[in-house]
Amino acid sequence: MDAYLGQSIPKLGFGLMRLPMTDGGIDIEQVKVMVDKFMDAGFRYFDTAFGYNNGDSERAAKAALVDRYPRDSFCLATKLPAWTAKNKEDAQQMFYTSLERTGAGYFDFYLLHNVGQGRLESFDKFGIWDFLAQRKAEGLIKHLGFSAHCTPEMLDAVLTAHPDMEFVQLQINYADWDSEGVQSRKCYEVARRHGKPVIIMEPVKGGMLAALPEPAAAPLKAARPDLSLASWGIRFAASLDGLVTVLSGMSSVEQMEDNLKLMQHFAPFDDDERAALRQTQDYLASLPSVPCTGCSYCVAGCPQSIVIPDVFTAYNQYKVYQNLVGAQRFYGFATRGGGKASSCIECGQCESVCPQSIHIIDELKNAAAALE
């Protein structure tokens, strides 16, 4: 394989979104221990974002990493969420705020955060593509790319419009690989077709693949009783080609140690392990869920601006994994600007355009009852 951006970076990255907490906020002392273990094991990629923990994640990166290690000994990535900004000035200031919070001097990898669906307009309207290209020319950004939760068609359109983007960060895990909603495989294939290396996020699906229903977990436990359930998600992701790294949002020293043990001696799946994983994938796929493919036809004409595909993604997380806390967290993030399931006025516009013939009104009522 020809050399590519990120090829030499170790394939485990430390995601700083779900850090250990105390009553007073992020547990910086525990984060320092985790950072030290991570660095001592030879890993060096750290990922944060402007909005994580209301900025405290970036501040934690400064306290636990930037202030304690030589700048050239690690890679630091953060992200700009233009869709939360009031105007162009507000959006562009986010970059400088991140520089100040982290004290990093520059970012090794910088991302337009969560490009896709209705969020794309803000990056265009506020001129963020050109603004960040200028910061890269100044040396404040080493490598520029974006993260996305979107359809493969939209991903293809964005990469076609912005061929200067150097990498893409995508949600990829074995449960979403063939999902009609998330479409991990198809998005990965689009990125690779454009020649872009991939950073993988959510390899354990926000922790859900670490707490599987027992029938789903049974084949994995039988095949490798010595491995944690979470490790299967990390190994699946790390086995793909063209990766910069696989991000794991570790929340404790124990999680860190488990991931380090796995990735310091990484080995791809053997035939028996692949067969066990397929059983787990098939079981998860067989569980009842809302058959939404994320086409978003229903969203365009919704008078209440309900983010229907995101609502169903959260509801399916609850139905399949019985992880109410995780599903409510995703739902809260997706609907933080409005458009909750309970806002539905039962006009029926969504059902008239749904290619899957989903009873959307009824499912929105179910989602509201479960998640609000």
GROMACS .gro file of C-alpha atoms in nm:
model
  372
    1MET     CA    1   0.000   0.000   0.000
    2ASP     CA    2   0.127   0.347  -0.084
    3ALA     CA    3   0.204   0.576   0.209
    4TYR     CA    4  -0.087   0.793   0.322
    5LEU     CA    5  -0.156   1.064   0.577
    6GLY     CA    6  -0.159   0.911   0.924
    7GLN     CA    7  -0.012   0.577   0.825
    8SER     CA    8   0.260   0.605   1.089
    9ILE     CA    9   0.020   0.708   1.367
   10PRO     CA   10  -0.060   0.423   1.613
   11LYS     CA   11  -0.413   0.295   1.558
   12LEU     CA   12  -0.556   0.381   1.899
   13GLY     CA   13  -0.656   0.740   1.969
   14PHE     CA   14  -0.770   0.884   2.302
   15GLY     CA   15  -1.111   1.047   2.263
   16LEU     CA   16  -1.155   1.319   2.525
   17MET     CA   17  -1.535   1.340   2.516
   18ARG     CA   18  -1.629   1.094   2.793
   19LEU     CA   19  -1.364   1.173   3.052
   20PRO     CA   20  -1.390   1.064   3.418
   21MET     CA   21  -1.594   1.306   3.624
   22THR     CA   22  -1.621   1.420   3.985
   23ASP     CA   23  -1.879   1.644   4.147
   24GLY     CA   24  -1.659   1.939   4.052
   25GLY     CA   25  -1.625   1.846   3.685
   26ILE     CA   26  -1.360   1.652   3.494
   27ASP     CA   27  -1.129   1.449   3.718
   28ILE     CA   28  -0.803   1.601   3.593
   29GLU     CA   29  -0.580   1.389   3.816
   30GLN     CA   30  -0.729   1.068   3.678
   31VAL     CA   31  -0.702   1.207   3.324
   32LYS     CA   32  -0.332   1.272   3.387
   33VAL     CA   33  -0.283   0.908   3.488
   34MET     CA   34  -0.465   0.796   3.174
   35VAL     CA   35  -0.262   1.029   2.952
   36ASP     CA   36   0.062   0.901   3.106
   37LYS     CA   37  -0.034   0.538   3.048
   38PHE     CA   38  -0.136   0.616   2.692
   39MET     CA   39   0.188   0.798   2.612
   40ASP     CA   40   0.406   0.541   2.790
   41ALA     CA   41   0.251   0.268   2.575
   42GLY     CA   42   0.358   0.448   2.258
   43PHE     CA   43   0.028   0.603   2.153
   44ARG     CA   44  -0.001   0.974   2.079
   45TYR     CA   45  -0.326   1.085   1.911
   46PHE     CA   46  -0.571   1.288   2.122
   47ASP     CA   47  -0.912   1.408   2.006
   48THR     CA   48  -1.127   1.680   2.159
   49ALA     CA   49  -1.375   1.942   2.032
   50PHE     CA   50  -1.484   2.300   2.098
   51GLY     CA   51  -1.814   2.185   2.247
   52TYR     CA   52  -1.712   1.883   2.454
   53ASN     CA   53  -1.803   1.938   2.819
   54ASN     CA   54  -1.871   2.305   2.742
   55GLY     CA   55  -1.505   2.357   2.662
   56ASP     CA   56  -1.371   2.174   2.965
   57SER     CA   57  -1.245   1.888   2.746
   58GLU     CA   58  -1.011   2.128   2.567
   59ARG     CA   59  -0.900   2.273   2.900
   60ALA     CA   60  -0.837   1.920   3.029
   61ALA     CA   61  -0.619   1.855   2.722
   62LYS     CA   62  -0.407   2.153   2.824
   63ALA     CA   63  -0.376   2.051   3.188
   64ALA     CA   64  -0.317   1.679   3.137
   65LEU     CA   65  -0.128   1.680   2.807
   66VAL     CA   66  -0.008   2.007   2.656
   67ASP     CA   67   0.138   2.148   2.979
   68ARG     CA   68   0.315   1.821   3.061
   69TYR     CA   69   0.462   1.686   2.737
   70PRO     CA   70   0.681   1.827   2.458
   71ARG     CA   71   0.457   1.961   2.182
   72ASP     CA   72   0.611   1.742   1.914
   73SER     CA   73   0.553   1.422   2.112
   74PHE     CA   74   0.176   1.403   2.051
   75CYS     CA   75  -0.094   1.483   1.795
   76LEU     CA   76  -0.387   1.697   1.906
   77ALA     CA   77  -0.714   1.726   1.715
   78THR     CA   78  -1.014   1.946   1.782
   79LYS     CA   79  -1.326   2.054   1.594
   80LEU     CA   80  -1.529   2.363   1.503
   81PRO     CA   81  -1.912   2.332   1.523
   82ALA     CA   82  -2.021   2.624   1.303
   83TRP     CA   83  -2.385   2.517   1.330
   84THR     CA   84  -2.391   2.635   1.695
   85ALA     CA   85  -2.267   2.986   1.608
   86LYS     CA   86  -2.482   3.297   1.584
   87ASN     CA   87  -2.288   3.456   1.299
   88LYS     CA   88  -1.966   3.442   1.096
   89GLU     CA   89  -1.756   3.618   1.360
   90ASP     CA   90  -1.881   3.386   1.633
   91ALA     CA   91  -1.805   3.079   1.422
   92GLN     CA   92  -1.453   3.189   1.330
   93GLN     CA   93  -1.371   3.291   1.686
   94MET     CA   94  -1.422   2.928   1.790
   95PHE     CA   95  -1.088   2.842   1.631
   96TYR     CA   96  -0.898   3.098   1.836
   97THR     CA   97  -1.087   3.004   2.151
   98SER     CA   98  -0.976   2.642   2.105
   99LEU     CA   99  -0.616   2.756   2.059
  100GLU     CA  100  -0.638   2.954   2.383
  101ARG     CA  101  -0.808   2.677   2.583
  102THR     CA  102  -0.561   2.409   2.477
  103GLY     CA  103  -0.249   2.623   2.470
  104ALA     CA  104  -0.135   2.395   2.188
  105GLY     CA  105   0.008   2.663   1.958
  106TYR     CA  106  -0.123   2.471   1.656
  107PHE     CA  107  -0.344   2.171   1.583
  108ASP     CA  108  -0.208   1.860   1.415
  109PHE     CA  109  -0.554   1.766   1.290
  110TYR     CA  110  -0.839   2.016   1.273
  111LEU     CA  111  -1.195   1.928   1.180
  112LEU     CA  112  -1.511   2.097   1.070
  113HIS     CA  113  -1.737   1.930   1.325
  114ASN     CA  114  -2.027   1.709   1.218
  115VAL     CA  115  -2.071   1.822   0.860
  116GLY     CA  116  -2.393   1.687   0.714
  117GLN     CA  117  -2.770   1.712   0.693
  118GLY     CA  118  -2.886   2.063   0.793
  119ARG     CA  119  -2.550   2.149   0.951
  120LEU     CA  120  -2.363   2.186   0.623
  121GLU     CA  121  -2.525   2.522   0.547
  122SER     CA  122  -2.354   2.694   0.841
  123PHE     CA  123  -2.005   2.599   0.724
  124ASP     CA  124  -2.083   2.741   0.380
  125LYS     CA  125  -2.264   3.053   0.502
  126PHE     CA  126  -1.992   3.149   0.749
  127GLY     CA  127  -1.705   3.083   0.507
  128ILE     CA  128  -1.545   2.825   0.734
  129TRP     CA  129  -1.383   2.623   0.454
  130ASP     CA  130  -1.177   2.919   0.332
  131PHE     CA  131  -1.119   3.053   0.683
  132LEU     CA  132  -0.961   2.728   0.799
  133ALA     CA  133  -0.760   2.693   0.477
  134GLN     CA  134  -0.605   3.030   0.565
  135ARG     CA  135  -0.522   2.913   0.916
  136LYS     CA  136  -0.358   2.607   0.764
  137ALA     CA  137  -0.149   2.829   0.535
  138GLU     CA  138  -0.036   3.017   0.846
  139GLY     CA  139   0.083   2.693   1.008
  140LEU     CA  140  -0.184   2.691   1.280
  141ILE     CA  141  -0.331   2.371   1.132
  142LYS     CA  142  -0.115   2.086   1.005
  143HIS     CA  143  -0.392   1.874   0.851
  144LEU     CA  144  -0.749   1.982   0.774
  145GLY     CA  145  -1.054   1.757   0.744
  146PHE     CA  146  -1.403   1.707   0.880
  147SER     CA  147  -1.621   1.469   1.078
  148ALA     CA  148  -1.960   1.361   0.949
  149HIS     CA  149  -2.274   1.176   1.046
  150CYS     CA  150  -2.447   1.174   0.709
  151THR     CA  151  -2.553   0.966   0.411
  152PRO     CA  152  -2.291   0.834   0.171
  153GLU     CA  153  -2.447   1.050  -0.100
  154MET     CA  154  -2.394   1.366   0.104
  155LEU     CA  155  -2.042   1.258   0.198
  156ASP     CA  156  -1.962   1.209  -0.170
  157ALA     CA  157  -2.099   1.554  -0.251
  158VAL     CA  158  -1.895   1.724   0.022
  159LEU     CA  159  -1.573   1.551  -0.078
  160THR     CA  160  -1.636   1.637  -0.442
  161ALA     CA  161  -1.694   2.003  -0.354
  162HIS     CA  162  -1.394   2.017  -0.117
  163PRO     CA  163  -1.118   1.793  -0.255
  164ASP     CA  164  -0.861   1.978  -0.042
  165MET     CA  165  -0.994   1.807   0.270
  166GLU     CA  166  -0.719   1.567   0.378
  167PHE     CA  167  -0.914   1.315   0.588
  168VAL     CA  168  -1.261   1.223   0.712
  169GLN     CA  169  -1.378   1.115   1.057
  170LEU     CA  170  -1.666   0.866   1.046
  171GLN     CA  171  -1.878   0.658   1.283
  172ILE     CA  172  -1.781   0.298   1.216
  173ASN     CA  173  -1.851  -0.011   1.422
  174TYR     CA  174  -1.962  -0.365   1.353
  175ALA     CA  175  -2.324  -0.298   1.453
  176ASP     CA  176  -2.355  -0.004   1.213
  177TRP     CA  177  -2.145  -0.156   0.934
  178ASP     CA  178  -2.444  -0.273   0.727
  179SER     CA  179  -2.705  -0.055   0.899
  180GLU     CA  180  -2.941   0.120   0.659
  181GLY     CA  181  -2.954   0.415   0.897
  182VAL     CA  182  -2.586   0.485   0.972
  183GLN     CA  183  -2.448   0.315   0.659
  184SER     CA  184  -2.095   0.285   0.797
  185ARG     CA  185  -1.966   0.060   0.521
  186LYS     CA  186  -2.096   0.281   0.241
  187CYS     CA  187  -1.957   0.599   0.397
  188TYR     CA  188  -1.619   0.432   0.452
  189GLU     CA  189  -1.616   0.319   0.089
  190VAL     CA  190  -1.697   0.673  -0.031
  191ALA     CA  191  -1.407   0.817   0.169
  192ARG     CA  192  -1.165   0.556   0.036
  193ARG     CA  193  -1.288   0.607  -0.321
  194HIS     CA  194  -1.195   0.973  -0.282
  195GLY     CA  195  -0.853   0.866  -0.154
  196LYS     CA  196  -0.912   1.005   0.196
  197PRO     CA  197  -0.776   0.830   0.505
  198VAL     CA  198  -1.031   0.772   0.778
  199ILE     CA  199  -1.039   0.844   1.150
  200ILE     CA  200  -1.290   0.614   1.318
  201MET     CA  201  -1.518   0.737   1.595
  202GLU     CA  202  -1.770   0.540   1.800
  203PRO     CA  203  -1.609   0.197   1.746
  204VAL     CA  204  -1.794   0.078   2.056
  205LYS     CA  205  -2.108   0.277   1.965
  206GLY     CA  206  -2.098   0.508   2.264
  207GLY     CA  207  -2.036   0.215   2.498
  208MET     CA  208  -2.335   0.014   2.377
  209LEU     CA  209  -2.119  -0.265   2.233
  210ALA     CA  210  -1.955  -0.301   2.574
  211ALA     CA  211  -2.290  -0.385   2.732
  212LEU     CA  212  -2.463  -0.611   2.482
  213PRO     CA  213  -2.783  -0.807   2.548
  214GLU     CA  214  -2.677  -1.153   2.664
  215PRO     CA  215  -2.782  -1.338   2.345
  216ALA     CA  216  -2.568  -1.095   2.143
  217ALA     CA  217  -2.273  -1.123   2.378
  218ALA     CA  218  -2.279  -1.504   2.407
  219PRO     CA  219  -2.096  -1.590   2.080
  220LEU     CA  220  -1.819  -1.342   2.159
  221LYS     CA  221  -1.773  -1.467   2.514
  222ALA     CA  222  -1.765  -1.825   2.393
  223ALA     CA  223  -1.506  -1.753   2.126
  224ARG     CA  224  -1.276  -1.542   2.346
  225PRO     CA  225  -1.370  -1.541   2.714
  226ASP     CA  226  -1.046  -1.356   2.788
  227LEU     CA  227  -1.147  -1.047   2.590
  228SER     CA  228  -1.378  -0.765   2.693
  229LEU     CA  229  -1.684  -0.700   2.480
  230ALA     CA  230  -1.551  -0.352   2.402
  231SER     CA  231  -1.236  -0.498   2.252
  232TRP     CA  232  -1.433  -0.661   1.971
  233GLY     CA  233  -1.548  -0.320   1.853
  234ILE     CA  234  -1.197  -0.176   1.864
  235ARG     CA  235  -1.050  -0.473   1.675
  236PHE     CA  236  -1.320  -0.459   1.407
  237ALA     CA  237  -1.248  -0.092   1.341
  238ALA     CA  238  -0.870  -0.124   1.358
  239SER     CA  239  -0.874  -0.404   1.100
  240LEU     CA  240  -0.983  -0.167   0.821
  241ASP     CA  241  -0.739  -0.023   0.569
  242GLY     CA  242  -0.645   0.341   0.527
  243LEU     CA  243  -0.689   0.450   0.888
  244VAL     CA  244  -0.534   0.743   1.066
  245THR     CA  245  -0.646   0.600   1.400
  246VAL     CA  246  -0.940   0.453   1.593
  247LEU     CA  247  -1.075   0.680   1.865
  248SER     CA  248  -1.189   0.535   2.194
  249GLY     CA  249  -1.368   0.760   2.442
  250MET     CA  250  -1.217   0.615   2.758
  251SER     CA  251  -1.371   0.713   3.091
  252SER     CA  252  -1.152   0.529   3.340
  253VAL     CA  253  -0.803   0.393   3.397
  254GLU     CA  254  -0.947   0.042   3.365
  255GLN     CA  255  -1.087   0.114   3.019
  256MET     CA  256  -0.755   0.266   2.920
  257GLU     CA  257  -0.561  -0.039   3.038
  258ASP     CA  258  -0.799  -0.276   2.856
  259ASN     CA  259  -0.757  -0.087   2.529
  260LEU     CA  260  -0.381  -0.059   2.565
  261LYS     CA  261  -0.345  -0.430   2.631
  262LEU     CA  262  -0.545  -0.501   2.318
  263MET     CA  263  -0.381  -0.252   2.082
  264GLN     CA  264  -0.021  -0.297   2.192
  265HIS     CA  265  -0.052  -0.654   2.068
  266PHE     CA  266  -0.313  -0.605   1.799
  267ALA     CA  267  -0.415  -0.908   1.592
  268PRO     CA  268  -0.689  -0.928   1.328
  269PHE     CA  269  -0.978  -1.172   1.369
  270ASP     CA  270  -0.924  -1.537   1.288
  271ASP     CA  271  -1.196  -1.743   1.113
  272ASP     CA  272  -1.362  -1.854   1.438
  273GLU     CA  273  -1.371  -1.499   1.572
  274ARG     CA  274  -1.519  -1.366   1.247
  275ALA     CA  275  -1.790  -1.632   1.266
  276ALA     CA  276  -1.869  -1.537   1.628
  277LEU     CA  277  -1.888  -1.168   1.538
  278ARG     CA  278  -2.121  -1.244   1.248
  279GLN     CA  279  -2.356  -1.423   1.489
  280THR     CA  280  -2.361  -1.114   1.710
  281GLN     CA  281  -2.421  -0.885   1.412
  282ASP     CA  282  -2.704  -1.105   1.288
  283TYR     CA  283  -2.868  -1.112   1.630
  284LEU     CA  284  -2.854  -0.734   1.666
  285ALA     CA  285  -2.991  -0.689   1.315
  286SER     CA  286  -3.282  -0.922   1.395
  287LEU     CA  287  -3.407  -0.716   1.689
  288PRO     CA  288  -3.715  -0.501   1.620
  289SER     CA  289  -3.634  -0.143   1.532
  290VAL     CA  290  -3.775   0.144   1.330
  291PRO     CA  291  -3.664   0.069   0.971
  292CYS     CA  292  -3.547   0.425   0.899
  293THR     CA  293  -3.275   0.454   0.634
  294GLY     CA  294  -3.190   0.817   0.716
  295CYS     CA  295  -3.293   0.948   0.371
  296SER     CA  296  -3.435   1.263   0.540
  297TYR     CA  297  -3.719   1.307   0.290
  298CYS     CA  298  -3.944   1.349   0.593
  299VAL     CA  299  -3.745   1.638   0.736
  300ALA     CA  300  -3.763   1.891   0.453
  301GLY     CA  301  -4.136   1.962   0.484
  302CYS     CA  302  -4.183   1.908   0.858
  303PRO     CA  303  -4.353   2.222   0.999
  304GLN     CA  304  -4.206   2.147   1.343
  305SER     CA  305  -3.850   2.088   1.214
  306ILE     CA  306  -3.836   1.750   1.386
  307VAL     CA  307  -3.506   1.571   1.318
  308ILE     CA  308  -3.695   1.248   1.251
  309PRO     CA  309  -3.401   1.025   1.143
  310ASP     CA  310  -3.199   1.129   1.449
  311VAL     CA  311  -3.498   1.068   1.674
  312PHE     CA  312  -3.529   0.716   1.534
  313THR     CA  313  -3.155   0.654   1.568
  314ALA     CA  314  -3.181   0.734   1.939
  315TYR     CA  315  -3.500   0.532   1.979
  316ASN     CA  316  -3.344   0.232   1.807
  317GLN     CA  317  -3.047   0.253   2.041
  318TYR     CA  318  -3.291   0.213   2.327
  319LYS     CA  319  -3.496  -0.062   2.161
  320VAL     CA  320  -3.199  -0.276   2.054
  321TYR     CA  321  -2.947  -0.220   2.334
  322GLN     CA  322  -3.182  -0.124   2.620
  323ASN     CA  323  -2.935   0.153   2.701
  324LEU     CA  324  -3.173   0.429   2.809
  325VAL     CA  325  -2.903   0.665   2.936
  326GLY     CA  326  -2.703   0.647   2.614
  327ALA     CA  327  -3.012   0.680   2.397
  328GLN     CA  328  -3.135   0.982   2.594
  329ARG     CA  329  -2.791   1.141   2.569
  330PHE     CA  330  -2.789   1.103   2.190
  331TYR     CA  331  -3.149   1.223   2.169
  332GLY     CA  332  -3.075   1.528   2.380
  333PHE     CA  333  -2.780   1.622   2.159
  334ALA     CA  334  -2.975   1.572   1.837
  335THR     CA  335  -3.273   1.778   1.954
  336ARG     CA  336  -3.096   2.042   2.162
  337GLY     CA  337  -3.205   2.315   1.917
  338GLY     CA  338  -3.568   2.203   1.909
  339GLY     CA  339  -3.758   1.957   1.697
  340LYS     CA  340  -3.834   1.701   1.966
  341ALA     CA  341  -4.053   1.401   1.892
  342SER     CA  342  -4.329   1.542   2.114
  343SER     CA  343  -4.352   1.848   1.888
  344CYS     CA  344  -4.531   1.643   1.621
  345ILE     CA  345  -4.869   1.791   1.519
  346GLU     CA  346  -4.966   1.477   1.322
  347CYS     CA  347  -4.996   1.657   0.989
  348GLY     CA  348  -4.884   1.344   0.805
  349GLN     CA  349  -4.644   1.517   0.564
  350CYS     CA  350  -4.362   1.288   0.671
  351GLU     CA  351  -4.557   0.969   0.615
  352SER     CA  352  -4.661   1.082   0.266
  353VAL     CA  353  -4.298   1.091   0.149
  354CYS     CA  354  -4.143   0.806   0.349
  355PRO     CA  355  -4.007   0.543   0.105
  356GLN     CA  356  -4.010   0.282   0.385
  357SER     CA  357  -4.382   0.341   0.464
  358ILE     CA  358  -4.300   0.387   0.832
  359HIS     CA  359  -4.585   0.487   1.062
  360ILE     CA  360  -4.381   0.789   1.164
  361ILE     CA  361  -4.645   0.961   1.375
  362ASP     CA  362  -4.692   0.656   1.596
  363GLU     CA  363  -4.317   0.593   1.622
  364LEU     CA  364  -4.254   0.956   1.722
  365LYS     CA  365  -4.507   0.911   2.004
  366ASN     CA  366  -4.323   0.597   2.115
  367ALA     CA  367  -3.988   0.775   2.101
  368ALA     CA  368  -4.117   1.071   2.301
  369ALA     CA  369  -4.258   0.840   2.569
  370ALA     CA  370  -3.928   0.655   2.598
  371LEU     CA  371  -3.673   0.937   2.566
  372GLU     CA  372  -3.826   1.264   2.690
   0.00000   0.00000   0.00000
